[in-house]
Short mmCIF file of C-alpha atoms and ligand atoms in Angstrom, two decimals:
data_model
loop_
_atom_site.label_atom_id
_atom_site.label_comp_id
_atom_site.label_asym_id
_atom_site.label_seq_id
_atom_site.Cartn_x
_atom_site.Cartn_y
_atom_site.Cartn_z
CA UNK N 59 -16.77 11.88 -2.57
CA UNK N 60 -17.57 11.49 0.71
CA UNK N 61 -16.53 14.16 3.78
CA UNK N 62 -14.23 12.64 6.76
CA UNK N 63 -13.27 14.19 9.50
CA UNK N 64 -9.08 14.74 10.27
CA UNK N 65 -9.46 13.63 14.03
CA UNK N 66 -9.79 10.07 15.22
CA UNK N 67 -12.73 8.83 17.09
CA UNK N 68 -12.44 6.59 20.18
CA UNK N 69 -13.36 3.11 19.05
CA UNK N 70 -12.24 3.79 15.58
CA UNK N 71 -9.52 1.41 14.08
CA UNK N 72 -5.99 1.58 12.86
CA UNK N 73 -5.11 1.91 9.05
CA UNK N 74 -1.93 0.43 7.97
CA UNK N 75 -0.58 0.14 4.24
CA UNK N 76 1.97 -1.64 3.03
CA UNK N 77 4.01 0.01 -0.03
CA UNK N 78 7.00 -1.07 -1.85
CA UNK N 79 8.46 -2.19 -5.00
CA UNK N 80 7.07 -5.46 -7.30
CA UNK N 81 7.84 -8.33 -5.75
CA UNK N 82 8.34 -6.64 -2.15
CA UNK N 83 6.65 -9.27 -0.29
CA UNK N 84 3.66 -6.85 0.56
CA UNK N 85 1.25 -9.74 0.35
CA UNK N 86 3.24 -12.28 2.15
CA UNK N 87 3.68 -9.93 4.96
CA UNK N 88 -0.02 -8.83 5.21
CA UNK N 89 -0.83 -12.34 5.82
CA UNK N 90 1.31 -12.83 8.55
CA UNK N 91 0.40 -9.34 10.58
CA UNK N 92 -3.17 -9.99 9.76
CA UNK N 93 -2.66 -13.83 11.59
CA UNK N 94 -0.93 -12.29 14.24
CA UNK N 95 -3.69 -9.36 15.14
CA UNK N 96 -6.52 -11.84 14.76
CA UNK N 97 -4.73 -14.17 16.94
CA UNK N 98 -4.70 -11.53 19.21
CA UNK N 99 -8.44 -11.33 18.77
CA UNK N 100 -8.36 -7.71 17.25
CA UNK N 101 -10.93 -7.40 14.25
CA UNK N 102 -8.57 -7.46 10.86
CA UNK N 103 -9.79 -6.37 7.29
CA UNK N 104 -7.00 -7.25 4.65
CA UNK N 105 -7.41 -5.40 1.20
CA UNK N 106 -5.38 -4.49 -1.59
CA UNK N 107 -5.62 -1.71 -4.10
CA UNK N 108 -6.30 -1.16 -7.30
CA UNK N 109 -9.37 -2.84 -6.15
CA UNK N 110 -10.85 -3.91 -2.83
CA UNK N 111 -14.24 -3.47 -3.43
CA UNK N 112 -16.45 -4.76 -6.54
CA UNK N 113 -16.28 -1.62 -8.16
CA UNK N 114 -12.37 -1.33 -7.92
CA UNK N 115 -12.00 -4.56 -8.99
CA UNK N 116 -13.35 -3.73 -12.43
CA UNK N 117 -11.10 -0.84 -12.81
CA UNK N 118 -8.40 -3.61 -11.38
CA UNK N 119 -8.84 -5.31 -14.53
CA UNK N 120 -8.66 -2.10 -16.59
CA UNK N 121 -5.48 -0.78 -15.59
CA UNK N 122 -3.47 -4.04 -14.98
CA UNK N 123 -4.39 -5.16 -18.71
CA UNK N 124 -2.45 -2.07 -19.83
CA UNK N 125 -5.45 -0.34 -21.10
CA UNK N 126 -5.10 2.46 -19.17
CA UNK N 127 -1.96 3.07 -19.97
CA UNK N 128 -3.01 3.48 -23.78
CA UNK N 129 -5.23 6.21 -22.35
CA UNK N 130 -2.14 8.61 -21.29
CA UNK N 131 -0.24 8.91 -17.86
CA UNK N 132 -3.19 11.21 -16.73
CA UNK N 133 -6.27 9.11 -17.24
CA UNK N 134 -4.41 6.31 -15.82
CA UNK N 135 -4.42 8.28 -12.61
CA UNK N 136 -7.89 8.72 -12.47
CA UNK N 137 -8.84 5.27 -13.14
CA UNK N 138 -6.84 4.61 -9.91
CA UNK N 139 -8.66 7.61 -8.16
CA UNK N 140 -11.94 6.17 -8.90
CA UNK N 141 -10.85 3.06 -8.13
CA UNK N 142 -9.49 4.62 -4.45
CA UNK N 143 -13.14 6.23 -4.42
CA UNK N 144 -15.30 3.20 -4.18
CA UNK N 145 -12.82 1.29 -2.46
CA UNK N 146 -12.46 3.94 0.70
CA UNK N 147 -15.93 4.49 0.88
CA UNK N 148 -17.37 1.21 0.62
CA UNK N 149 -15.11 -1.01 2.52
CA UNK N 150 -11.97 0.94 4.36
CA UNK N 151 -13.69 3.81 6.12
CA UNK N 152 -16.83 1.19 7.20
CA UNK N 153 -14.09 -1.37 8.31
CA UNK N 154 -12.24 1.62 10.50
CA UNK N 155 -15.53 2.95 11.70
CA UNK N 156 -16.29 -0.39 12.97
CA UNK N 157 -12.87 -0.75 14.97
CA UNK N 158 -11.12 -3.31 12.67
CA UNK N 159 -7.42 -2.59 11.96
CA UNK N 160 -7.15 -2.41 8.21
CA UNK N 161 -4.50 -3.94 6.38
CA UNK N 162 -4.10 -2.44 2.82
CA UNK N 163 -1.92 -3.66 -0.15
CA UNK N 164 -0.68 0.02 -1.30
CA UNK N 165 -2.36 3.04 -1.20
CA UNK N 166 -1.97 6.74 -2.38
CA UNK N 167 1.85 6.58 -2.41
CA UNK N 168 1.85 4.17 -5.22
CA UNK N 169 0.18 6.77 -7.17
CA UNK N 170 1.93 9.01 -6.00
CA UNK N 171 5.51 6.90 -6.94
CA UNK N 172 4.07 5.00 -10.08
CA UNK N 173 2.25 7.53 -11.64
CA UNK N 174 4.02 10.92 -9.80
CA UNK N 175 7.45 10.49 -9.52
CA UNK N 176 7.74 8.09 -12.76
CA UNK N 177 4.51 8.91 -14.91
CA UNK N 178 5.02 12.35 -14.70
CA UNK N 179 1.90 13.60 -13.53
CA UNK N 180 1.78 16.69 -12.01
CA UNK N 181 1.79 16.85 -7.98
CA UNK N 182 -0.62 19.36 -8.13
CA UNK N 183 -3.11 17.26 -10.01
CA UNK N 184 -2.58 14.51 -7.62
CA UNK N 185 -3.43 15.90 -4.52
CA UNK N 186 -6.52 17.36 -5.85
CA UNK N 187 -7.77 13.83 -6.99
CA UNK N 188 -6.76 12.53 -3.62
CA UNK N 189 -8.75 15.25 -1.99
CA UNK N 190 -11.80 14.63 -3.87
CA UNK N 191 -11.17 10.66 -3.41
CA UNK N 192 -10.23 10.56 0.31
CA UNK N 193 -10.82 13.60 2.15
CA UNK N 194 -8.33 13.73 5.25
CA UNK N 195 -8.25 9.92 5.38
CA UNK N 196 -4.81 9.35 5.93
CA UNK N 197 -2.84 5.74 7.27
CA UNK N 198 -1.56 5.45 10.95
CA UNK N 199 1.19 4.39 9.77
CA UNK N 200 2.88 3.02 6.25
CA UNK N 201 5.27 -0.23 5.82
CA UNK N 202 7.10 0.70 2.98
CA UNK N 203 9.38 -2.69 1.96
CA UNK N 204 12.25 -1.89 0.56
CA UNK N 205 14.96 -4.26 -1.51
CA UNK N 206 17.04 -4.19 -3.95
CA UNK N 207 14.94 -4.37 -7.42
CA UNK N 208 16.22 -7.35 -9.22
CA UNK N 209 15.79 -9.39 -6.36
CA UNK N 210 11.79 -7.73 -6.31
CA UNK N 211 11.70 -8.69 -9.76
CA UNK N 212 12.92 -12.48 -9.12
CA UNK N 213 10.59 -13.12 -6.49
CA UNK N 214 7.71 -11.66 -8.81
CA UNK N 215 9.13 -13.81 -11.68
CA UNK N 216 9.18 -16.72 -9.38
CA UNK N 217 5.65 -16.11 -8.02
CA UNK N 218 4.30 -15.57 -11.82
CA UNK N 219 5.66 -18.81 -13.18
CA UNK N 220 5.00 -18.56 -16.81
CA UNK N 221 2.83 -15.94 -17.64
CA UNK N 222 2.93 -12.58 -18.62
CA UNK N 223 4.70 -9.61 -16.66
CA UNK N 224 1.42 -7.36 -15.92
CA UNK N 225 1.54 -3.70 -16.79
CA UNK N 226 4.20 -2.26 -14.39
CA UNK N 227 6.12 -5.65 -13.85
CA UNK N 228 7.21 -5.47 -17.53
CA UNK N 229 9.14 -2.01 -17.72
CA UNK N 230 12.79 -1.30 -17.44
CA UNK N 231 14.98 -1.76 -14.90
CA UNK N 232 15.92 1.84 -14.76
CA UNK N 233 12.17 2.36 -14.13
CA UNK N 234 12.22 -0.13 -11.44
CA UNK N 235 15.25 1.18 -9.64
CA UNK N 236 13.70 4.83 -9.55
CA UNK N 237 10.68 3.57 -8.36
CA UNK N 238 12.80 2.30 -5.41
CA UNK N 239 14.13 5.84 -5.21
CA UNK N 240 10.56 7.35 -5.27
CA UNK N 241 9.61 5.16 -2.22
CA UNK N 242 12.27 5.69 -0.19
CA UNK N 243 12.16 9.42 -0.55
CA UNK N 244 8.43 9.21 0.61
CA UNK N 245 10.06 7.47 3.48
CA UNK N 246 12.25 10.18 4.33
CA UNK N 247 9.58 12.76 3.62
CA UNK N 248 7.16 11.66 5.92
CA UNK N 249 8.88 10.33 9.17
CA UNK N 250 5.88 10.26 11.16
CA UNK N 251 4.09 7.70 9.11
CA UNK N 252 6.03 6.02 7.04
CA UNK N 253 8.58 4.05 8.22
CA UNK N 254 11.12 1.96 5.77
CA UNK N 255 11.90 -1.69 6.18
CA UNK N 256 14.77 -3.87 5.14
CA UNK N 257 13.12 -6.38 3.00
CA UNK N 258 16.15 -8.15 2.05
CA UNK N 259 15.81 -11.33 4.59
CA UNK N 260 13.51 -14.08 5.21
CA UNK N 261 10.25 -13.75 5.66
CA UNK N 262 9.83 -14.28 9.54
CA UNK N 263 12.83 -12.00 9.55
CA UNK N 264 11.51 -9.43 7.93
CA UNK N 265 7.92 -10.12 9.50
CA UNK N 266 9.80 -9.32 12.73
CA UNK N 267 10.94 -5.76 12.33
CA UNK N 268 7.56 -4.57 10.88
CA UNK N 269 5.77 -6.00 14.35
CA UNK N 270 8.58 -3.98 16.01
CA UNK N 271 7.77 -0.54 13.71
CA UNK N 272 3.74 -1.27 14.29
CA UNK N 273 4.61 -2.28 18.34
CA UNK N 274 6.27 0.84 18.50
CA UNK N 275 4.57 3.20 16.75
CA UNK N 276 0.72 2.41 17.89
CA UNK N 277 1.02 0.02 20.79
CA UNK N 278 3.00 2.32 23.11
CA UNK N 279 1.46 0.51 26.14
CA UNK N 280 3.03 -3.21 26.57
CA UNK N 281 0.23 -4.41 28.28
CA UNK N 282 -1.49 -3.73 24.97
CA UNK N 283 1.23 -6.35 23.50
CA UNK N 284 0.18 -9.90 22.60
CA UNK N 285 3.66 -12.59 22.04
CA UNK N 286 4.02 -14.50 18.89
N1 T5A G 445 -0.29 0.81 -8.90
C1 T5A G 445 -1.07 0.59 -7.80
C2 T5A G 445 -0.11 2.10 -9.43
O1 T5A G 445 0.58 2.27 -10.43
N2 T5A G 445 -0.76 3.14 -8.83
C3 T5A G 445 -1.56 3.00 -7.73
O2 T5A G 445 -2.12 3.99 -7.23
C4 T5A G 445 -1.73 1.68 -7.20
C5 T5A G 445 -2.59 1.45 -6.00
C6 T5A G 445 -0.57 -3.56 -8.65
C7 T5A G 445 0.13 -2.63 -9.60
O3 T5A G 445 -0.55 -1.39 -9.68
C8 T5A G 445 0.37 -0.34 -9.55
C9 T5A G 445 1.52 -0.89 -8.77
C10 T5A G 445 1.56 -2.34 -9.17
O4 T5A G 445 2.41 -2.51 -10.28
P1 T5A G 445 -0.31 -6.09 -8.03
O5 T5A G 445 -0.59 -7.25 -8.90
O6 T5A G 445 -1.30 -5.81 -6.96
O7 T5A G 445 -0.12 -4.82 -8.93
O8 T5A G 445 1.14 -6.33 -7.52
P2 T5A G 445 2.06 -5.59 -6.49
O9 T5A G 445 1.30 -4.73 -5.57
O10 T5A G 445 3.18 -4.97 -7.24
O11 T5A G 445 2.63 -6.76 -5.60
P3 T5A G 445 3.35 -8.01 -6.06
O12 T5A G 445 2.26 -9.00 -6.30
O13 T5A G 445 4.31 -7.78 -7.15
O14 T5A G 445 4.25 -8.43 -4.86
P4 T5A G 445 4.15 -8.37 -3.30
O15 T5A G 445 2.77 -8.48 -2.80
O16 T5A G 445 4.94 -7.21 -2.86
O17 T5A G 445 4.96 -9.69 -2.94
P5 T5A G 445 4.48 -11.15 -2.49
O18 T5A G 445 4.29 -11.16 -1.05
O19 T5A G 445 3.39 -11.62 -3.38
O20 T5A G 445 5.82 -11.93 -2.80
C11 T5A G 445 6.26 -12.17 -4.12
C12 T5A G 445 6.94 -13.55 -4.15
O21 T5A G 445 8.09 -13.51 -3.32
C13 T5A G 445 8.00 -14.48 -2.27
C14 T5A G 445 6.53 -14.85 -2.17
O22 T5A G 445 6.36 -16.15 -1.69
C15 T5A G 445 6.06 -14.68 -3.61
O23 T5A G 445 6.32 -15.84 -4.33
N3 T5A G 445 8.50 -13.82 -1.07
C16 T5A G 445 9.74 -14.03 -0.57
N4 T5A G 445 10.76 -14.79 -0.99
C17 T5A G 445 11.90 -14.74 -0.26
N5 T5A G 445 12.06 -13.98 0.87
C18 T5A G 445 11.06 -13.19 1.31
N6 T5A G 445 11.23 -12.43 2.38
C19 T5A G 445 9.83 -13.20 0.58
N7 T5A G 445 8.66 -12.53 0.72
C20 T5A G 445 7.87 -12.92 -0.29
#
């Protein structure tokens, strides 16, 4: 556990995750805001949880096998809060210290949707492992991609090819579609830094209205603004 302090520093950088169902298009849309930042020369760290960081990656491996889920919805959790541990202290928090914007493939609100909302964990227990795990560390803003779930689940399908749905990709469809629900209720929750994207388009398309959120929301200045 590490302390962190609840006010930004000048110099420090911007921390963006991405959140959504399987098959959102989290990845694909990293990718193209990470091109477009470092194209406009600002210092971009893409990373993805579970894992991140060496450590994470392990517990990556543990969770995605489905062996955490033999362990009970609880344990589960904290393999992904000691996964969040390593990777937050050894690679986010140096990255925003540093000034890089940091791009990250889901964050707490996946635990807080996968194993809150639809594991059943209690809230309470939740927010004390985030505590210990992250402090105050909180995103400048969250992209959470939103779509309707069997079209998530085709594009994962699509993506996977012939091998096996991993842990979460193989439950129901009723789990899927309240998992949808989950996310977009964080959306509504938290207004100020979450904000929820139609992710039923292209990819440019869609690539489009989360520059417009992120232009909005933390480049207020337009000078600031670099074109496509
Ligand atoms: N989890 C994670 C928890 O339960 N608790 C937690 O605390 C955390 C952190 C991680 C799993 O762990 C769970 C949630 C997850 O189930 P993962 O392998 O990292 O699993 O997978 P996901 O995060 O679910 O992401 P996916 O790999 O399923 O999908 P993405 O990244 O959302 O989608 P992407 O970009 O790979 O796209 C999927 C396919 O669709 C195409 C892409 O080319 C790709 O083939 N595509 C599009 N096609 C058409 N139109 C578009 N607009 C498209 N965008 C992408």
């Amino acid at each position: 556990m590490v302390e962190r302090a609840a006010q930004r520093p000048s110099g420090r950088g911007r921390f963006i995750t991405f959140e959504g169902g399987e098959g959102a298009g989290k990845s694909t849309q990293i990718k193209k805001l990470a091109d477009r930042l470092k194209a406009a020369r600002m210092r971009t760290v893409v990373t993805r949880e579970p894992g991140g960081s060496p450590g994470a990656e392990i517990m990556r491996h543990l969770v995605l096998s489905g062996m955490g889920k033999l362990l009970g919805p609880e344990a589960e959790t904290l393999l992904f809060a000691a996964a969040r541990d390593d990777h937050v202290r050894t690679v986010i928090e140096p990255a925003l210290n540093q000034g890089a914007w940091v791009l990250c493939d889901r964050f707490y609100d996946s635990t807080r949707a996968y194993q809150g909302s639809l594991g059943s964990v209690p809230l309470g227990l939740i927010n004390a492992m985030q505590r210990v795990t992250i402090g105050e560390l909180k995103p400048d803003l969250t992209i959470i991609l939103d779509l309707p779930v069997e079209i998530g689940l085709q594009r994962a399908a699509l993506r996977r090819g012939g091998s096996t749905p991993d842990r979460f990709e193989g439950e129901t469809l009723s789990f899927h579609q309240s998992l949808r629900e989950a996310f977009r209720k964080i959306a509504t929750d938290n207004p100020d830094r979450c904000v929820l994207i139609d992710a039923d388009a292209d990819a440019d398309t869609v690539a489009g209205r989360i520059w417009t959120a992120l232009r909005d929301r933390l480049l207020p200045t337009p000078a600031s603004v670099v074109s496509a």
